[in-house]
PDB file of C-alpha atoms in Angstrom:
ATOM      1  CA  UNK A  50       0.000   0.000   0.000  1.00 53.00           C
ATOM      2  CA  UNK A  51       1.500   3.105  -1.286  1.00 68.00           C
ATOM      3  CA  UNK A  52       1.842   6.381   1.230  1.00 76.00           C
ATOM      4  CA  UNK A  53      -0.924   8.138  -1.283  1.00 74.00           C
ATOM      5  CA  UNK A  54      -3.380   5.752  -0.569  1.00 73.00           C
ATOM      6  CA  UNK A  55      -2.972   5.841   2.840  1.00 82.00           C
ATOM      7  CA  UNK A  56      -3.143   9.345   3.066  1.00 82.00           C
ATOM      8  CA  UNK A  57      -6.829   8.867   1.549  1.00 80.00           C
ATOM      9  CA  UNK A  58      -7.764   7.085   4.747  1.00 81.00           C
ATOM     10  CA  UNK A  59      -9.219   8.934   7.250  1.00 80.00           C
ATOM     11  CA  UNK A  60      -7.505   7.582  10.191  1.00 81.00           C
ATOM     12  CA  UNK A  61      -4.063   8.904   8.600  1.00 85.00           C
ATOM     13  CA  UNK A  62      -5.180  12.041   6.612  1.00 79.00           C
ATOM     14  CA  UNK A  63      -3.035  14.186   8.900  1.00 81.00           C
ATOM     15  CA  UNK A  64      -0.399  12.185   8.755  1.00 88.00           C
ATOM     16  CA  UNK A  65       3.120  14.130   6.572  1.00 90.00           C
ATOM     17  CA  UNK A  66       4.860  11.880   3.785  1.00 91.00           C
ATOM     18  CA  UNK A  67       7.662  10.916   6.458  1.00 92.00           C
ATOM     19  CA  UNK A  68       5.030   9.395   8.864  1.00 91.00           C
ATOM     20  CA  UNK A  69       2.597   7.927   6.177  1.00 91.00           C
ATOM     21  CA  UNK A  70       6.236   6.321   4.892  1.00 92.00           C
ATOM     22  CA  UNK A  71       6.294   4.848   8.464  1.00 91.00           C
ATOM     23  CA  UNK A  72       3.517   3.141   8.693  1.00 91.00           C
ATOM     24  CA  UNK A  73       3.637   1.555   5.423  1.00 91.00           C
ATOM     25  CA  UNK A  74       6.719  -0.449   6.669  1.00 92.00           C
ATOM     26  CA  UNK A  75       4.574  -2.131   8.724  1.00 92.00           C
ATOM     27  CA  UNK A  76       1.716  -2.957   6.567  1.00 92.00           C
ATOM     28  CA  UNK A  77       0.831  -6.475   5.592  1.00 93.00           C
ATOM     29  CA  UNK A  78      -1.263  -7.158   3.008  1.00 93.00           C
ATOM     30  CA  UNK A  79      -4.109  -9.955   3.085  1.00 95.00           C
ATOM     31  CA  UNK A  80      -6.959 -11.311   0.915  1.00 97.00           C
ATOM     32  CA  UNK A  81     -10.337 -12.806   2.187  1.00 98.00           C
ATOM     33  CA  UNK A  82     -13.079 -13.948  -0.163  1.00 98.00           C
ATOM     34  CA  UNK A  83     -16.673 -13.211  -0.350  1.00 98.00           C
ATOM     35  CA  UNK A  84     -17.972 -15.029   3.116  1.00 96.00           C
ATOM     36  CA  UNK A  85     -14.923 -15.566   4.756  1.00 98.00           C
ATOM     37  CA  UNK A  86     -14.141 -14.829   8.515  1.00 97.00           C
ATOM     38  CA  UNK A  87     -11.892 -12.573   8.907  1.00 97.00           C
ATOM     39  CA  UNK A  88     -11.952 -12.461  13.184  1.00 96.00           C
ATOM     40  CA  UNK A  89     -14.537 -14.150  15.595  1.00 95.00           C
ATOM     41  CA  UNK A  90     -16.551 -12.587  18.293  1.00 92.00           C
ATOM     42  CA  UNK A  91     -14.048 -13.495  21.328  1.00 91.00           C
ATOM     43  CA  UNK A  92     -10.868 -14.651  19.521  1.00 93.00           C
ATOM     44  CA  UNK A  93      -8.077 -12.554  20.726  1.00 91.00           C
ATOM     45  CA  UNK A  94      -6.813  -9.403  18.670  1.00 90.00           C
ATOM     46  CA  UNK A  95      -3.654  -8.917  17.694  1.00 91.00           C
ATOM     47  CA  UNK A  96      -3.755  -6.443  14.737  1.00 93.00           C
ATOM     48  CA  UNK A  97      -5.820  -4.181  12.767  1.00 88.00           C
ATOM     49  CA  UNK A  98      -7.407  -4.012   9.429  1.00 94.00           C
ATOM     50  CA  UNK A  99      -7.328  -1.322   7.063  1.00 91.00           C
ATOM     51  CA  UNK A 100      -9.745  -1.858   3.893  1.00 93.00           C
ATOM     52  CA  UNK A 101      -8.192  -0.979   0.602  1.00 91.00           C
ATOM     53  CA  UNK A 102     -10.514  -3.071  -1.685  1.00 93.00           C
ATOM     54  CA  UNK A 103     -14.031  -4.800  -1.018  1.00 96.00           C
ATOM     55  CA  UNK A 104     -16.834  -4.633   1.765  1.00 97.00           C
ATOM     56  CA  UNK A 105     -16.368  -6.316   5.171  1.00 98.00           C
ATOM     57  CA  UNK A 106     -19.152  -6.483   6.961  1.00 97.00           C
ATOM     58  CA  UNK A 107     -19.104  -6.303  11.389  1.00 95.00           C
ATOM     59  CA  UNK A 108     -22.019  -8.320  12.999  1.00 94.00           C
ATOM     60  CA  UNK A 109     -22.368  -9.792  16.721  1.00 91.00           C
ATOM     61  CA  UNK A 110     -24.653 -12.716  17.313  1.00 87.00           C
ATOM     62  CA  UNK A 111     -27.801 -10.987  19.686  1.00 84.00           C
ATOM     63  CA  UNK A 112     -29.063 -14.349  21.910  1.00 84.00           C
ATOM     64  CA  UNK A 113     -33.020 -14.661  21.538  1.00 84.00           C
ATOM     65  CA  UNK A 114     -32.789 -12.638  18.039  1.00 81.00           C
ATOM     66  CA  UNK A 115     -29.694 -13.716  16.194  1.00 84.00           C
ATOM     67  CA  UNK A 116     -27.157 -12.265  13.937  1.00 86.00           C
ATOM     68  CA  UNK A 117     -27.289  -8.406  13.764  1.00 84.00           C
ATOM     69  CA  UNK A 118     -24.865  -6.138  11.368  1.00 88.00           C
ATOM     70  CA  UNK A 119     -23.302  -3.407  12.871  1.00 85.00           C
ATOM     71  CA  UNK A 120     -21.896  -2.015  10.038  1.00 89.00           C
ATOM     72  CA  UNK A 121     -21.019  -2.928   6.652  1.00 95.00           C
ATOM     73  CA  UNK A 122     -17.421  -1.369   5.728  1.00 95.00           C
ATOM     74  CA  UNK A 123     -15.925  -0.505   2.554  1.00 95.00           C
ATOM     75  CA  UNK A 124     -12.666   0.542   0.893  1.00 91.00           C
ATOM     76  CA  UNK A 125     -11.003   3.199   3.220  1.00 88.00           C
ATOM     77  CA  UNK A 126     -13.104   2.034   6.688  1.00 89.00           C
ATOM     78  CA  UNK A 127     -10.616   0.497   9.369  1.00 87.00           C
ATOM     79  CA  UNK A 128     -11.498  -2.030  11.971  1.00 91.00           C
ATOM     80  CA  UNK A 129     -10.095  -4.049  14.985  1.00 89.00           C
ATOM     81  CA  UNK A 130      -8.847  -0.695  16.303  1.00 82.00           C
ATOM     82  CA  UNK A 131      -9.737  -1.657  19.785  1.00 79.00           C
ATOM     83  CA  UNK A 132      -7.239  -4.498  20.054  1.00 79.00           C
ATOM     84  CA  UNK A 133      -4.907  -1.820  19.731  1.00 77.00           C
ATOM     85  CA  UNK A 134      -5.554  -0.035  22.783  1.00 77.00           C
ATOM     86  CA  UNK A 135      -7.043  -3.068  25.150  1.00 81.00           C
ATOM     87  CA  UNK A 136      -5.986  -6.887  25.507  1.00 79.00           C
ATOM     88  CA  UNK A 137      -9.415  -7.978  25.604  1.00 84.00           C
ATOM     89  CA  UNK A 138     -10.919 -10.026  23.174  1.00 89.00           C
ATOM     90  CA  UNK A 139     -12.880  -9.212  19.888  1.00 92.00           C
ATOM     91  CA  UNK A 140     -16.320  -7.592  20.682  1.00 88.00           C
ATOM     92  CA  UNK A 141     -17.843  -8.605  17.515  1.00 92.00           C
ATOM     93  CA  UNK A 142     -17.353 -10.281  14.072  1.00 95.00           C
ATOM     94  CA  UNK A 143     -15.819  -9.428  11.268  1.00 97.00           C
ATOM     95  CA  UNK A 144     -16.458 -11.399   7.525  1.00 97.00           C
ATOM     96  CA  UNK A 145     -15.708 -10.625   3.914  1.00 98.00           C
ATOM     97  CA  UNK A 146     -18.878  -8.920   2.950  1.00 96.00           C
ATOM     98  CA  UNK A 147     -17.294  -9.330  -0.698  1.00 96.00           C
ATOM     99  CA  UNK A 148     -13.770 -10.411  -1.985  1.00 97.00           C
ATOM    100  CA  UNK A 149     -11.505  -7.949   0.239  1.00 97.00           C
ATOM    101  CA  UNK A 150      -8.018  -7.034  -0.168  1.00 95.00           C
ATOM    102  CA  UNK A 151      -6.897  -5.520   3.546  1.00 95.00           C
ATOM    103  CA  UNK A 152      -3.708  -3.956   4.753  1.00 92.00           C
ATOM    104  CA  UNK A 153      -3.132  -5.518   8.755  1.00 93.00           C
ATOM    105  CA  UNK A 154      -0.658  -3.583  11.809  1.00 91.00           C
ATOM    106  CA  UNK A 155       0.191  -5.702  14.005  1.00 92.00           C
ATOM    107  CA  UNK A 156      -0.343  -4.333  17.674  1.00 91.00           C
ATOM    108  CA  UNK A 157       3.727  -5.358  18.347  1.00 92.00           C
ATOM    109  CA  UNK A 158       4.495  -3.343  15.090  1.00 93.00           C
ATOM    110  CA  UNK A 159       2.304  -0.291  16.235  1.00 88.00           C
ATOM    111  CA  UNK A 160       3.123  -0.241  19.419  1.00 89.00           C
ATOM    112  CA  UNK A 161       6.970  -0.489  18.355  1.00 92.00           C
ATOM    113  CA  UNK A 162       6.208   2.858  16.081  1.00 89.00           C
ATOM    114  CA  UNK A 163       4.295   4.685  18.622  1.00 86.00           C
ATOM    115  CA  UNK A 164       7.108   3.888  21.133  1.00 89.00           C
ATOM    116  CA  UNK A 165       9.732   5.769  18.747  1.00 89.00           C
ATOM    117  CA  UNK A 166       7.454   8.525  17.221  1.00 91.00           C
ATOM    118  CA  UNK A 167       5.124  10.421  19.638  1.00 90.00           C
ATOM    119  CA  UNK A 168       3.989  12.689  17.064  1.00 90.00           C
ATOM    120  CA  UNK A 169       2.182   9.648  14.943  1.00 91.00           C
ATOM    121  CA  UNK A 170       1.078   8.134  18.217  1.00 86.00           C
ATOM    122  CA  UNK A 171      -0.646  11.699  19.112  1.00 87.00           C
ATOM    123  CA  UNK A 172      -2.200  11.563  15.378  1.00 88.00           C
ATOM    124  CA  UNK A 173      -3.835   8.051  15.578  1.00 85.00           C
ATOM    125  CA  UNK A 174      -4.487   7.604  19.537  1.00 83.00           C
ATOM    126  CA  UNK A 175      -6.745  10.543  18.723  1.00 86.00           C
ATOM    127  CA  UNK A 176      -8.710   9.333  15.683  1.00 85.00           C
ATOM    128  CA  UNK A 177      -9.148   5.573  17.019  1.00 80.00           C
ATOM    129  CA  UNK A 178     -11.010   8.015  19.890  1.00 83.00           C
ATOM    130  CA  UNK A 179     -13.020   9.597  18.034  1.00 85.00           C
ATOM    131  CA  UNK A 180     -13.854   6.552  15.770  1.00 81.00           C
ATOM    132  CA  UNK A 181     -14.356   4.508  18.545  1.00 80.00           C
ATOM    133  CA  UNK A 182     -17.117   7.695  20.054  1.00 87.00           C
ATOM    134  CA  UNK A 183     -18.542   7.586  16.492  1.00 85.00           C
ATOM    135  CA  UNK A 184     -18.952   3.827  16.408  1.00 79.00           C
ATOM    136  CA  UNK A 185     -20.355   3.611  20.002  1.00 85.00           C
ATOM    137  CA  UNK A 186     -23.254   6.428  19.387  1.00 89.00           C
ATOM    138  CA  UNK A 187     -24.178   4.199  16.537  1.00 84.00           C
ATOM    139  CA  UNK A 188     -24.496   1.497  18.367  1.00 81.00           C
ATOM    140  CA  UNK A 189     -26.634   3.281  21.108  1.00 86.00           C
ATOM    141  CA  UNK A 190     -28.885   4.436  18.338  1.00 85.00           C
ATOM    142  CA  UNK A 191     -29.087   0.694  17.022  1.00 78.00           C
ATOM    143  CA  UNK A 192     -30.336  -0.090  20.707  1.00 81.00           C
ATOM    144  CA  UNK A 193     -32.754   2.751  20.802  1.00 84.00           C
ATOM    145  CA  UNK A 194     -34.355   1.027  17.483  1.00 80.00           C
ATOM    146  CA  UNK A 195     -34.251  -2.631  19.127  1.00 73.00           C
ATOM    147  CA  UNK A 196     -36.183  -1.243  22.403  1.00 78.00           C
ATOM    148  CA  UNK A 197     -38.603   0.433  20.162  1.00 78.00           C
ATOM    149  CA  UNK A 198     -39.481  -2.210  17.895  1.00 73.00           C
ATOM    150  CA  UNK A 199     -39.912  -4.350  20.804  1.00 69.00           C
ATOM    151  CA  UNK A 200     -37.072  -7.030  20.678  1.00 57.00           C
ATOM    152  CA  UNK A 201     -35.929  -6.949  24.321  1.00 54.00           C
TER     153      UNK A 201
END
């Protein structure tokens, strides 16, 4: 993954060429097809997942009602963020919505880079934040719609 197309990702649009440069060092790249598990609900998380082709699609399994998408993400969404910050294990799961192509940072890698460069550690502690805000006041408003419809 090239430092352009990076910089095209919201998590790392205020990111300069030197520190975009950085963190494509320690990009991996991986391919999942249409229907394939990417993480399960409860495995443990060791990296994160940057979309740069495809749809992956985040669902948790609700007892009494089933399986319930959270989101559906596309190229230039992120996910697994919160194994980056916590050691607890995956709050929900994550499948190939379509054939994906997705760029992975390992926490040991990020951790490594945030270590050495406070100034990228700043950038991204504060948009996995405000992500992580973002996702959880859709989630509350995905509650609101369950207790109004009657499900619980």
């Amino acid at each position: 993954m090239t430092e352009e197309l990076l910089k095209k990702i919201y998590i790392f649009e205020g990111m300069t060429q030197k520190e975009l440069q950085e963190i494509t060092k320690i990009c991996q790249r991986a391919s999942y097809k249409n229907g394939e598990v990417i993480f399960k609900e409860g495995s443990f998380g060791d990296k994160f997942y940057i979309i740069a082709e495809g749809e992956v699609r985040i669902s948790k399994v609700i007892p009494n009602v089933g399986e319930e998408a959270l989101a559906v993400l596309k190229a230039g969404d992120y996910f697994g963020e919160m194994a980056l910050i916590d050691d607890f294990p995956r709050s929900a799961d994550a499948t190939a919505n379509k054939d994906a192509v997705l760029m992975t940072i390992s926490k040991s890698d990020l951790d490594n880079l945030l270590y050495f460069n406070k100034e990228i550690a700043y950038k991204l502690l504060w948009t996995f934040c405000r992500t992580l805000s973002a996702r959880l006041r859709e989630t509350n408003e995905k509650l609101v719609g369950f207790f109004a419809l009657g499900k619980f």
